[in-house]
Coordinates of C-alpha atoms in Angstrom, one line a residue:
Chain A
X23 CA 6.6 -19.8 -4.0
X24 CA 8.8 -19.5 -0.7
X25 CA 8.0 -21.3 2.6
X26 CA 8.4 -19.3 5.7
X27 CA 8.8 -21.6 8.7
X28 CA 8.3 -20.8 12.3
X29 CA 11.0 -21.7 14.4
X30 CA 10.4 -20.5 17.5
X31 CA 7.6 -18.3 19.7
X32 CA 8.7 -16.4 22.8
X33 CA 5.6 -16.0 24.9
X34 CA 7.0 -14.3 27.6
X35 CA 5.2 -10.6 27.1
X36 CA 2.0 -10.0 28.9
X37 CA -0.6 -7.4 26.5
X38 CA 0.0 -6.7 23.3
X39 CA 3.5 -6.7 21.7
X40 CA 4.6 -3.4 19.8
X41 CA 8.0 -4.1 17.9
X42 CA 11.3 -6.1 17.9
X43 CA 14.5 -4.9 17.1
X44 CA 17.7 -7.8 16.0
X45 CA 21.3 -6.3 17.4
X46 CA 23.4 -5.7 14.7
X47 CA 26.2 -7.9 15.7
X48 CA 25.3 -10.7 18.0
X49 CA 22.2 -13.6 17.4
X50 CA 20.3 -11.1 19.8
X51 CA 16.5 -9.8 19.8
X52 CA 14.9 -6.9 22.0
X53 CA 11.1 -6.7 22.4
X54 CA 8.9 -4.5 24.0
X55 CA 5.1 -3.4 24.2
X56 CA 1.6 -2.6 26.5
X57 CA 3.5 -4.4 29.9
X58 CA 6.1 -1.5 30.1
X59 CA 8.9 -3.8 29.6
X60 CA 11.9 -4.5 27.3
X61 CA 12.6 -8.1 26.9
X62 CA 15.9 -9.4 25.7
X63 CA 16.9 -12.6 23.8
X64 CA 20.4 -14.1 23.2
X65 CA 20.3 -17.2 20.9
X66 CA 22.1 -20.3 22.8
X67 CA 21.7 -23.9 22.2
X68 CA 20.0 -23.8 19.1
X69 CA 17.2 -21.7 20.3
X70 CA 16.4 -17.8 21.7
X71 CA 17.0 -17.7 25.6
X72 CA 15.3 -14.8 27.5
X73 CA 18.2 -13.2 29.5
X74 CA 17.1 -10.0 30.7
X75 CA 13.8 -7.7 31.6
X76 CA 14.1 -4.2 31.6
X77 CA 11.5 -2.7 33.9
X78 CA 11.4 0.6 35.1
X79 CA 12.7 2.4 32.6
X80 CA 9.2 3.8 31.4
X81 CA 5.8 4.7 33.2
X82 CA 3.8 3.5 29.7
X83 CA 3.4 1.4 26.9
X84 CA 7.2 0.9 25.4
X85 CA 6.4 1.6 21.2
X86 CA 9.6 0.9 19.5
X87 CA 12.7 -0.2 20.5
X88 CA 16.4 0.4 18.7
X89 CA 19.7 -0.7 18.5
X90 CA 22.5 1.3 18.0
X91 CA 24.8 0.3 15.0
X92 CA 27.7 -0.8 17.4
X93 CA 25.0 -2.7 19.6
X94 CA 26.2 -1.1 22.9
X95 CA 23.0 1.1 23.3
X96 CA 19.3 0.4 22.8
X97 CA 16.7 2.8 22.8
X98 CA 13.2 2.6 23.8
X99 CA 10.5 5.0 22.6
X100 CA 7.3 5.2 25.4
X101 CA 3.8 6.6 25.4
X102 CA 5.5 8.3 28.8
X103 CA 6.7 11.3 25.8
X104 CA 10.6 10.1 26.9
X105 CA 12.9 8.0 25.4
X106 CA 15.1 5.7 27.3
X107 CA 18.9 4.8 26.3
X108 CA 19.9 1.6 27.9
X109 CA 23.7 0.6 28.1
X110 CA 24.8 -3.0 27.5
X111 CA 27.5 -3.4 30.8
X112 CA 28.0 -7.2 29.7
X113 CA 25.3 -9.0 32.0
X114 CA 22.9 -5.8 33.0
X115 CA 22.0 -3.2 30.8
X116 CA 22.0 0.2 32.8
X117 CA 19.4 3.1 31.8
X118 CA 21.7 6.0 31.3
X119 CA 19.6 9.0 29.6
X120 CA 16.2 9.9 29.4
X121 CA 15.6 11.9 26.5
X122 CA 12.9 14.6 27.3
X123 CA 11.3 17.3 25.2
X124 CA 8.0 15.3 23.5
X125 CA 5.0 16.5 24.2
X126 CA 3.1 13.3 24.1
X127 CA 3.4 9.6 23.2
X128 CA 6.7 8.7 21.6
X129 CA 6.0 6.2 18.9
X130 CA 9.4 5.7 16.8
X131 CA 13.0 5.8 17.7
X132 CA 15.9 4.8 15.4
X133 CA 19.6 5.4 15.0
X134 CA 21.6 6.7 12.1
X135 CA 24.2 4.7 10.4
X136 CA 27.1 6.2 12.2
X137 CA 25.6 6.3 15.4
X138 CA 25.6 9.9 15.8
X139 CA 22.4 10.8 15.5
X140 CA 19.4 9.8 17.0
X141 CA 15.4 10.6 15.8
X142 CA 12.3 10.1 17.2
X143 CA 8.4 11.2 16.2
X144 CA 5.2 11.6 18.7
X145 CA 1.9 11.9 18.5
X146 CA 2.8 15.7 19.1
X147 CA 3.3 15.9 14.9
X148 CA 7.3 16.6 15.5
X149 CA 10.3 14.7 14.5
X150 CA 13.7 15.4 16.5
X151 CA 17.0 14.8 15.9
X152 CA 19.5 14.0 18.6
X153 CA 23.3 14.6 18.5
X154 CA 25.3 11.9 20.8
X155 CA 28.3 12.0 22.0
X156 CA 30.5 10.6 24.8
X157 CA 27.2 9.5 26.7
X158 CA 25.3 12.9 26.2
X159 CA 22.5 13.7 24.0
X160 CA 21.8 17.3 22.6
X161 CA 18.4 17.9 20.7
X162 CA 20.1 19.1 17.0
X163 CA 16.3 19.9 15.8
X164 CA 12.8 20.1 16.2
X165 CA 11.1 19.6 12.8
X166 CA 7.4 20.3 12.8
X167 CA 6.3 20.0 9.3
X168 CA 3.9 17.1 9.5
X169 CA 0.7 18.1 10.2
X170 CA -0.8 15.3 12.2
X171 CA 0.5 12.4 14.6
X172 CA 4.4 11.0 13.7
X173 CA 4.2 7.2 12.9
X174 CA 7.8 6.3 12.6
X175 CA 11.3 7.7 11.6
X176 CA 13.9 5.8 9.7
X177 CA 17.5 6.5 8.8
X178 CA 19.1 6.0 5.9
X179 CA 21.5 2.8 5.3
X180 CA 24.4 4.8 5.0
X181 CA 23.6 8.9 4.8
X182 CA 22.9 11.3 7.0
X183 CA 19.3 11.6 5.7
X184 CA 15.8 10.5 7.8
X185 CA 12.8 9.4 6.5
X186 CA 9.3 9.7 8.3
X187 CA 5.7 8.5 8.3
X188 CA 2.4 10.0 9.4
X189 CA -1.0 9.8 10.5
X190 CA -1.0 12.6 7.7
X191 CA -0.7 10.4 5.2
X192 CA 2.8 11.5 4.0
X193 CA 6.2 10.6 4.4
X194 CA 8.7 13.4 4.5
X195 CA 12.3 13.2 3.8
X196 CA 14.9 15.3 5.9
X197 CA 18.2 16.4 5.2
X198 CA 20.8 18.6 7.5
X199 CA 21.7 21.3 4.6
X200 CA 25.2 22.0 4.6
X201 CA 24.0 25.4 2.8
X202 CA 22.3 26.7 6.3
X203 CA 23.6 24.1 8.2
X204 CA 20.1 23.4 9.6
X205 CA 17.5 20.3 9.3
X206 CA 15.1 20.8 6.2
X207 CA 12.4 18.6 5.0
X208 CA 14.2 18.1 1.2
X209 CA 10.7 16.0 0.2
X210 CA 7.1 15.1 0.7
X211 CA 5.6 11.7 -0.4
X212 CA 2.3 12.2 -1.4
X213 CA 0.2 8.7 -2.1
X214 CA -1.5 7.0 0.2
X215 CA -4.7 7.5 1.0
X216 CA -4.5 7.1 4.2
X217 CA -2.2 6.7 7.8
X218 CA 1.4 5.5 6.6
X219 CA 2.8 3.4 9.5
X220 CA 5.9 2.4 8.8
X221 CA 8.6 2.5 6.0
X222 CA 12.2 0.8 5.1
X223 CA 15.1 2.1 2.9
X224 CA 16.6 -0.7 0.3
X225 CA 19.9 -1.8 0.3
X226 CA 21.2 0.7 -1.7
X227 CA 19.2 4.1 0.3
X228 CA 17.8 5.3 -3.4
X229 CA 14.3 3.2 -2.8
X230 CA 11.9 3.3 -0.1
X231 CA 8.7 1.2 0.6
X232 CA 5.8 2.5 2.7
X233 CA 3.0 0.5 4.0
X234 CA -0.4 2.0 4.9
X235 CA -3.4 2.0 6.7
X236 CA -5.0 2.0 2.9
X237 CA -3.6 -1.7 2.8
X238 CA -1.5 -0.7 0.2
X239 CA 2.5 -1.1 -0.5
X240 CA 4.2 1.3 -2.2
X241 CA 7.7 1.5 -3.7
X242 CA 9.4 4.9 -3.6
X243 CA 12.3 5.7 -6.2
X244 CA 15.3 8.4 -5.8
X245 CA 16.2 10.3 -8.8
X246 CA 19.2 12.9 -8.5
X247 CA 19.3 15.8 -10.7
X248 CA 20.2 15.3 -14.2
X249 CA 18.5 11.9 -13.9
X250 CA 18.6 9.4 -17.2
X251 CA 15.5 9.1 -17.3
X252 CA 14.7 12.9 -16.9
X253 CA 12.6 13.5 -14.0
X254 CA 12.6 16.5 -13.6
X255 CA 14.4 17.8 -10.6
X256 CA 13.0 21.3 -9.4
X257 CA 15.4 23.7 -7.7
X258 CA 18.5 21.1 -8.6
X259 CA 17.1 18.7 -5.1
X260 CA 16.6 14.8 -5.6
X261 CA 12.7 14.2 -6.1
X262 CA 11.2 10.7 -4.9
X263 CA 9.0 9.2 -7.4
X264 CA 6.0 6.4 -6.3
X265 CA 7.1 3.6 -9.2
X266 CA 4.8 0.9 -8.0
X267 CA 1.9 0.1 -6.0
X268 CA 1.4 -3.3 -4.7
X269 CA -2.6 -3.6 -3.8
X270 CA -4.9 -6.3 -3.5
X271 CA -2.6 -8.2 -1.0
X272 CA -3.7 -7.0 1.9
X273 CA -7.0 -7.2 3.5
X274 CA -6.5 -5.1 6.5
X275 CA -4.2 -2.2 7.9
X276 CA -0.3 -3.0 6.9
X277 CA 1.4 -2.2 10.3
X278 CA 4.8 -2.8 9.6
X279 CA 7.1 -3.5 6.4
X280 CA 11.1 -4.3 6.6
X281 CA 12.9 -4.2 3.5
X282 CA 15.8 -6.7 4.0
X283 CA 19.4 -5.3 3.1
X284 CA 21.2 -8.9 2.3
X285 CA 18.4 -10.4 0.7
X286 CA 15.9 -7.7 -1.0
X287 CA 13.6 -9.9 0.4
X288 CA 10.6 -7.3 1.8
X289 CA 8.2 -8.6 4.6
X290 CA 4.9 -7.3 6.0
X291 CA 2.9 -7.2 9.2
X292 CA -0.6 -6.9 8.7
X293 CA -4.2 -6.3 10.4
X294 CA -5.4 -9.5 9.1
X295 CA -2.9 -11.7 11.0
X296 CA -0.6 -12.2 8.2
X297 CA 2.4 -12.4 7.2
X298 CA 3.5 -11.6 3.3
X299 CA 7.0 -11.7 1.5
X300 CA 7.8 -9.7 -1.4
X301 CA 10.5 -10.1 -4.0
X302 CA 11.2 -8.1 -7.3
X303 CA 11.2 -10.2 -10.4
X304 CA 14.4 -10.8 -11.9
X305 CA 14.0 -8.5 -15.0
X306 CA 12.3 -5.4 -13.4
X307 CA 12.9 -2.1 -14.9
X308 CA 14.5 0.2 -11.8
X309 CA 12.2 3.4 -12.9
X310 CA 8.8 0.7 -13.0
X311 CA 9.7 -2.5 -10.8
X312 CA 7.4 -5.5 -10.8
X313 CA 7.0 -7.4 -7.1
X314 CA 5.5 -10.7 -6.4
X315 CA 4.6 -12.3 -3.7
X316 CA 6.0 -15.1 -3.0
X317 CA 4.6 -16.5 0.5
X318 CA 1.4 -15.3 2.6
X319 CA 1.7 -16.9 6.2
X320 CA -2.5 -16.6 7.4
X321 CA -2.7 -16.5 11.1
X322 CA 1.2 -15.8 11.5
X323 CA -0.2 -14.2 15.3
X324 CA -3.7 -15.1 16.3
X325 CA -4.3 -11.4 16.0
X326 CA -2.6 -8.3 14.5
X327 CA 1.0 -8.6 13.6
X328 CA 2.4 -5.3 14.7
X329 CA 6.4 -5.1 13.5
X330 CA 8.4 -7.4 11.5
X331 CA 12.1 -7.3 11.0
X332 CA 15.0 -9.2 8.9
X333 CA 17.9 -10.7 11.3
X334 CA 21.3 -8.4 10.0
X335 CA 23.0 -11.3 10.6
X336 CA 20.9 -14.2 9.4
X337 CA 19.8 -14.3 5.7
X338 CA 16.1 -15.1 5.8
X339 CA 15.8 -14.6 9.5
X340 CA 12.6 -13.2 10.2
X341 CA 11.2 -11.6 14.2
X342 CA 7.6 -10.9 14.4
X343 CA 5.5 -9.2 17.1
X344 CA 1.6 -9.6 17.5
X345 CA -1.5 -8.4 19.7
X346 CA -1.8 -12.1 21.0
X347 CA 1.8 -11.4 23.1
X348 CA 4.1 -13.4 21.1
X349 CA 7.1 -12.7 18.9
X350 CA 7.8 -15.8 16.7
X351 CA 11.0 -16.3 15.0
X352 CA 10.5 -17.6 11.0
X353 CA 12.8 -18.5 8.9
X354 CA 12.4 -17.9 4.7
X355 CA 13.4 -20.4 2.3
X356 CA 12.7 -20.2 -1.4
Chain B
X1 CA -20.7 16.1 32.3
X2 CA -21.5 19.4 30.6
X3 CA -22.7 21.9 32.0
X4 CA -25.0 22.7 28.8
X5 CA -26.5 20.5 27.1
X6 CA -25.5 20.3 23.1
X7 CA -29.0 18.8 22.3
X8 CA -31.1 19.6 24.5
X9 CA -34.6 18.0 23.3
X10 CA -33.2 14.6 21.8
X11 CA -36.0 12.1 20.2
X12 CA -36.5 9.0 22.1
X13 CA -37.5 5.9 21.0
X14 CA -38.4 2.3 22.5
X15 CA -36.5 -0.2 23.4
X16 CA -36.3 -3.9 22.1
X17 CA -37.9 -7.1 23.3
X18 CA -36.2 -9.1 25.2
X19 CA -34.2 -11.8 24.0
X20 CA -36.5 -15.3 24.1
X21 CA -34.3 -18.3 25.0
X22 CA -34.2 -20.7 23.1
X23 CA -33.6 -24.5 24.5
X24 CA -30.8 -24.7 21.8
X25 CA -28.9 -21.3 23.8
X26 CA -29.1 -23.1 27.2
X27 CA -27.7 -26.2 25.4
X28 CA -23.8 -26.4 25.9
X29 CA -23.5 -29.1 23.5
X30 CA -24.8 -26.5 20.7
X31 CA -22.6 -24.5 19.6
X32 CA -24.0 -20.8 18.5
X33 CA -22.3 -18.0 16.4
X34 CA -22.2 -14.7 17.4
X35 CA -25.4 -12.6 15.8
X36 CA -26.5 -9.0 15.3
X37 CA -28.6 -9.8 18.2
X38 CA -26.1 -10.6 20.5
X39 CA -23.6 -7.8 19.6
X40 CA -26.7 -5.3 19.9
X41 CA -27.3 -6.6 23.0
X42 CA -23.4 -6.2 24.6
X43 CA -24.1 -2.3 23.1
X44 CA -27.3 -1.0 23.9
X45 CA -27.5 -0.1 27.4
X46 CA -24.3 1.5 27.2
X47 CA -24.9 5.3 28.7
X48 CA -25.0 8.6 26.7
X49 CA -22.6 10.6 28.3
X50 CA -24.6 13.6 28.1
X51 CA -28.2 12.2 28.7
X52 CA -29.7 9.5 31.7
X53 CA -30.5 7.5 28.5
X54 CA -28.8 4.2 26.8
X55 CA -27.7 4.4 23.7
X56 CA -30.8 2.3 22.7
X57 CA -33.1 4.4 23.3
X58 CA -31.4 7.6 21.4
X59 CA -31.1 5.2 18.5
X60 CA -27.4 5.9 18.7
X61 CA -27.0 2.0 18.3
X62 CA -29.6 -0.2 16.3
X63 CA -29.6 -4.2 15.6
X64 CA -30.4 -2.9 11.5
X65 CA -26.2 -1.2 11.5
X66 CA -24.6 -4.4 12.8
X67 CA -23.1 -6.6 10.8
X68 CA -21.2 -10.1 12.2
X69 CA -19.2 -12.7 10.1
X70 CA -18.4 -15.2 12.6
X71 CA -16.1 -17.5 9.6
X72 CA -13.8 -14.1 9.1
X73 CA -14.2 -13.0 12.2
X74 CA -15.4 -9.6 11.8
X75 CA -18.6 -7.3 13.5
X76 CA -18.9 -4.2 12.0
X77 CA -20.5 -1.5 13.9
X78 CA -22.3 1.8 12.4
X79 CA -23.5 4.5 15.3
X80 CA -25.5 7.4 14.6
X81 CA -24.7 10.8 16.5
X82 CA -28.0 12.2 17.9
X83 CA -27.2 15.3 16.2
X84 CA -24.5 16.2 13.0
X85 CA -22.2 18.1 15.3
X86 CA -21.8 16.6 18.6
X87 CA -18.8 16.8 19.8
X88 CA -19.3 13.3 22.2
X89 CA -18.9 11.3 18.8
X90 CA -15.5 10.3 19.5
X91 CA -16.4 9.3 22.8
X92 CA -19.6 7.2 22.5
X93 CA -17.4 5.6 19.3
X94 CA -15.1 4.9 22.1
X95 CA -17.0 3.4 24.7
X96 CA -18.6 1.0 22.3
X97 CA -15.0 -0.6 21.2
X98 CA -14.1 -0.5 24.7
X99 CA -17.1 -2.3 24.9
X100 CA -17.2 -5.0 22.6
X101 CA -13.1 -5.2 22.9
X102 CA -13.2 -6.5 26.8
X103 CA -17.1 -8.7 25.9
X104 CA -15.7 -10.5 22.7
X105 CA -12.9 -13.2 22.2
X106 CA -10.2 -11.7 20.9
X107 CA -10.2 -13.4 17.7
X108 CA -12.8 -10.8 16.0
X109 CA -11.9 -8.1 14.4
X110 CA -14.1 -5.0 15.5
X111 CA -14.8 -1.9 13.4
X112 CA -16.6 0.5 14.7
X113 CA -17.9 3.8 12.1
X114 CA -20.3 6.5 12.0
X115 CA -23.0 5.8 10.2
X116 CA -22.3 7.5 6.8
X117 CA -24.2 11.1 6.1
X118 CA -24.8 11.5 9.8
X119 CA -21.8 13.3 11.3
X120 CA -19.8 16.5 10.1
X121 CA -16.4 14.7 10.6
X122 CA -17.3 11.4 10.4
X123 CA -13.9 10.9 8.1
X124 CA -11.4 12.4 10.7
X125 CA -13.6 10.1 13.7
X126 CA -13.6 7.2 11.7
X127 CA -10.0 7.2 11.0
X128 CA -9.5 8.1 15.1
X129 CA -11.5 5.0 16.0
X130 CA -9.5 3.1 13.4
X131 CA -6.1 3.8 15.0
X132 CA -5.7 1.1 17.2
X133 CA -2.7 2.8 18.9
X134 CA -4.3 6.3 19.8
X135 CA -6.9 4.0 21.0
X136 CA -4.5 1.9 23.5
X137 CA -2.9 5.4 24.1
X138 CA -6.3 6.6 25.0
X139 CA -6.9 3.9 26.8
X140 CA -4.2 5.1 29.1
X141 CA -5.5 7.7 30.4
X142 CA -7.2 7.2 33.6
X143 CA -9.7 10.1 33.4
X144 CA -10.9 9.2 29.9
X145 CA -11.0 5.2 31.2
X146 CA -13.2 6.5 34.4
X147 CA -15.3 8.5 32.1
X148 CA -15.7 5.5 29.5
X149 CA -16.3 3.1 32.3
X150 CA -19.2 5.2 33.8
X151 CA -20.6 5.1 30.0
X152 CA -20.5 1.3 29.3
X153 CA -21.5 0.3 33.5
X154 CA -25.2 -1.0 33.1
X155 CA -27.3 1.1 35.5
X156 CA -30.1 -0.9 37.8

């Protein structure tokens, strides 16, 4: 068993706090939630500093907020139905779109891999893709094939391809199709039994997990056509396969998973104040993995733990963000 | 709020004793759990929004469909609709988490359900009631906060 160890809390938020995001460059942390505001954090003197607040930006709660992969940009997705994209100009940070077109609460925003591209997801079941360039944002598609509420959106590590999760109980996959040169959904997860709030692409982009409102984990494999194995591969388009289903671990709603890319190290935030870390064991089979847990942190928050999320920089860095208005900073040691 | 009335001729029923207190309640040194009792009594003189009538006395709320763990920190609260179809379920479901989410330390964990058989959509509200973001989104919205508040305001 690991040991995760809390380093630090930041109890600087007032209400509820809905998500952190690490910049992907510098020991620095973004927060956000119910009091409308974006906090930031630059790590100095051992320990995380508060240096900015970014009020004003939205009229709402603030959902989700993202860095972009150069870590000039962060973006914050609102209740308000807009999404704000905040420039880093060294000591401020200036608000310098607001991205319109949702027609309700905003609950996910994340950037692709290159920066290019931009997606979000509302409560209005549609998930749109943004096209940025040179400090301009064009919407590139509106895809409506959810049929209820849009949890959360997620790029792939290092392709053009978008993953999202609903209220619907599916994730979808999206691809721009060079064919029609237009946004499809390429593939429907089918699963859970219920709301699937959040989801992370591995390492290598080929394996998802999901977490769900039906406190289960599941792990989600890729398999190309002409597979090894041979799944079969309708139509000649990659299918993705549910290879394991973690259950039993979780006693309430599983708000948040974050499937760390240096470590393979995958952590939870849960309804039941917890926080859990997953690794796969040493001699898994890819096409029917075995996970174990390997810590459980009760009462991580003294209340819900809403997002969790691996430092990029830090191996075994771990931000959290709870209902009791803290974000605590762990750190994971085997 | 309506202008018609969905159920018109709804059955009433009594209300409750009073609670008797004990010497042990008024006693600061004691300290007492949370009961059935006590939740029942944060819930039932919440409004209907339709009717002049609490929530008690529709036997939309009843001391028998509450359930408190005070070690896990859980109260679990079954409603029943007056009738299969009304559309105020989501509503009533509502004001009773408002409810018991602004009269209870935030350390329980609140769950608030249909009570099973009795509503036509009792999966889709459930799940509604369950979403603790729609709920803070809901919670948002200044007309459907004016409209809970006039629900769960104890009348004199």
């Amino acid at each position: 068993m690991g040991t995760l160890s809390l380093k630090q809390t930041l109890s600087d938020h007032q209400g509820r706090v809905w998500n952190v995001s690490w910049h992907p460059v510098k020991l620095m942390l973004a927060s956000c939630g119910e009091d409308k505001k974006i906090r930031i954090y630059l790590h100095e003197g051992g320990k995380y500093v508060m240096k900015l607040i970014l009020a004003e930006g939205h009229t709402r709660t603030i959902r989700e907020v993202s860095w972009s992969p150069c870590g000039q940009y962060l973006a914050s997705a609102s209740f308000d139905a807009t999404i704000a994209i905040w420039e880093n100009k060294g000591n401020k940070f200036e608000c310098s779109a607001t991205l319109e077109g949702h027609e309700n609460e905003v609950k996910s925003v994340d950037w692709s891999w290159s920066g290019h591209l931009l997606a979000s997801c509302s409560r209005d079941k549609s998930v749109w893709v943004w096209e940025c360039f040179n400090d301009e944002y064009e919407c590139d598609a509106v895809l409506s094939e959810h049929a209820q509420d849009v949890k959360k959106v997620r790029w792939h590590p290092h392709e053009d391809t978008l993953a999202s999760a609903s209220y619907d109980d599916t994730v979808k996959i999206f691809q721009d199709c060079t064919d029609v040169s237009e946004w499809k959904c390429v593939a429907t997860l089918s699963s859970h039994t219920s709301t699937v709030w959040s989801l992370s692409f591995d390492e290598s982009g080929s394996r998802l997990v999901t977490c769900s409102d039906d406190k289960t984990l599941k792990i989600w494999q890729q398999y190309q056509p002409k597979n090894i194995p041979g799944i079969p591969t309708p139509n000649d388009v990659a299918v993705w396969k549910n290879v394991c289903t973690l259950s039993g671990y979780h006693t309430r709603t599983i708000y948040d998973v974050d499937w760390c890319k240096k470590t393979g190290l995958i952590a939870t935030a849960c309804g039941d104040n917890t926080i859990r870390i997953f690794r796969e064991e040493n001699d898994s089979d890819i096409n029917q993995p075995n996970f174990s847990m390997v810590s459980a942190t009760e009462n991580a928050h003294s209340s819900d733990v809403n997002a969790v999320r691996w430092s990029p920089k830090n191996p075994g860095e771990l931000a959290s963000a709870g209902d009791d208005s803290k974000v605590n900073i762990w750190f994971y040691s085997d | 709020m309506e202008e018609k009335l969905e159920n018109i001729n709804p059955k009433l029923y009594g209300k409750i004793e009073e609670r008797v207190v004990t010497v042990d309640d008024e006693n600061e040194e004691v300290v007492d759990d949370f009961d059935a009792r006590e939740i029942f009594d944060l819930i039932k003189n919440i409004n209907d929004p339709e009717h002049p009538l609490t929530l008690e006395e529709l036997h939309v709320v009843e001391e028998r469909l509450i359930e408190v763990d005070n070690q896990k920190n859980l109260v679990d609260v079954k409603f029943t609709p007056t009738i299969p179809h009304c559309s105020m379920v989501t509503l009533i479901g509502l004001s009773i988490r408002v409810q018991l989410l602004r009269a209870l330390p935030s350390r329980f964990k609140v769950n608030v359900e249909v009570n099973p058989g009795t509503h036509s959509s009792e999966a889709a509200v459930n799940k509604q009631l369950a979403d603790k973001e729609r709920v803070a989104a809901a919670l948002e919205n200044k007309h459907l906060v004016s409209v809970i508040n006039q629900c769960v305001s104890v009348k004199n």
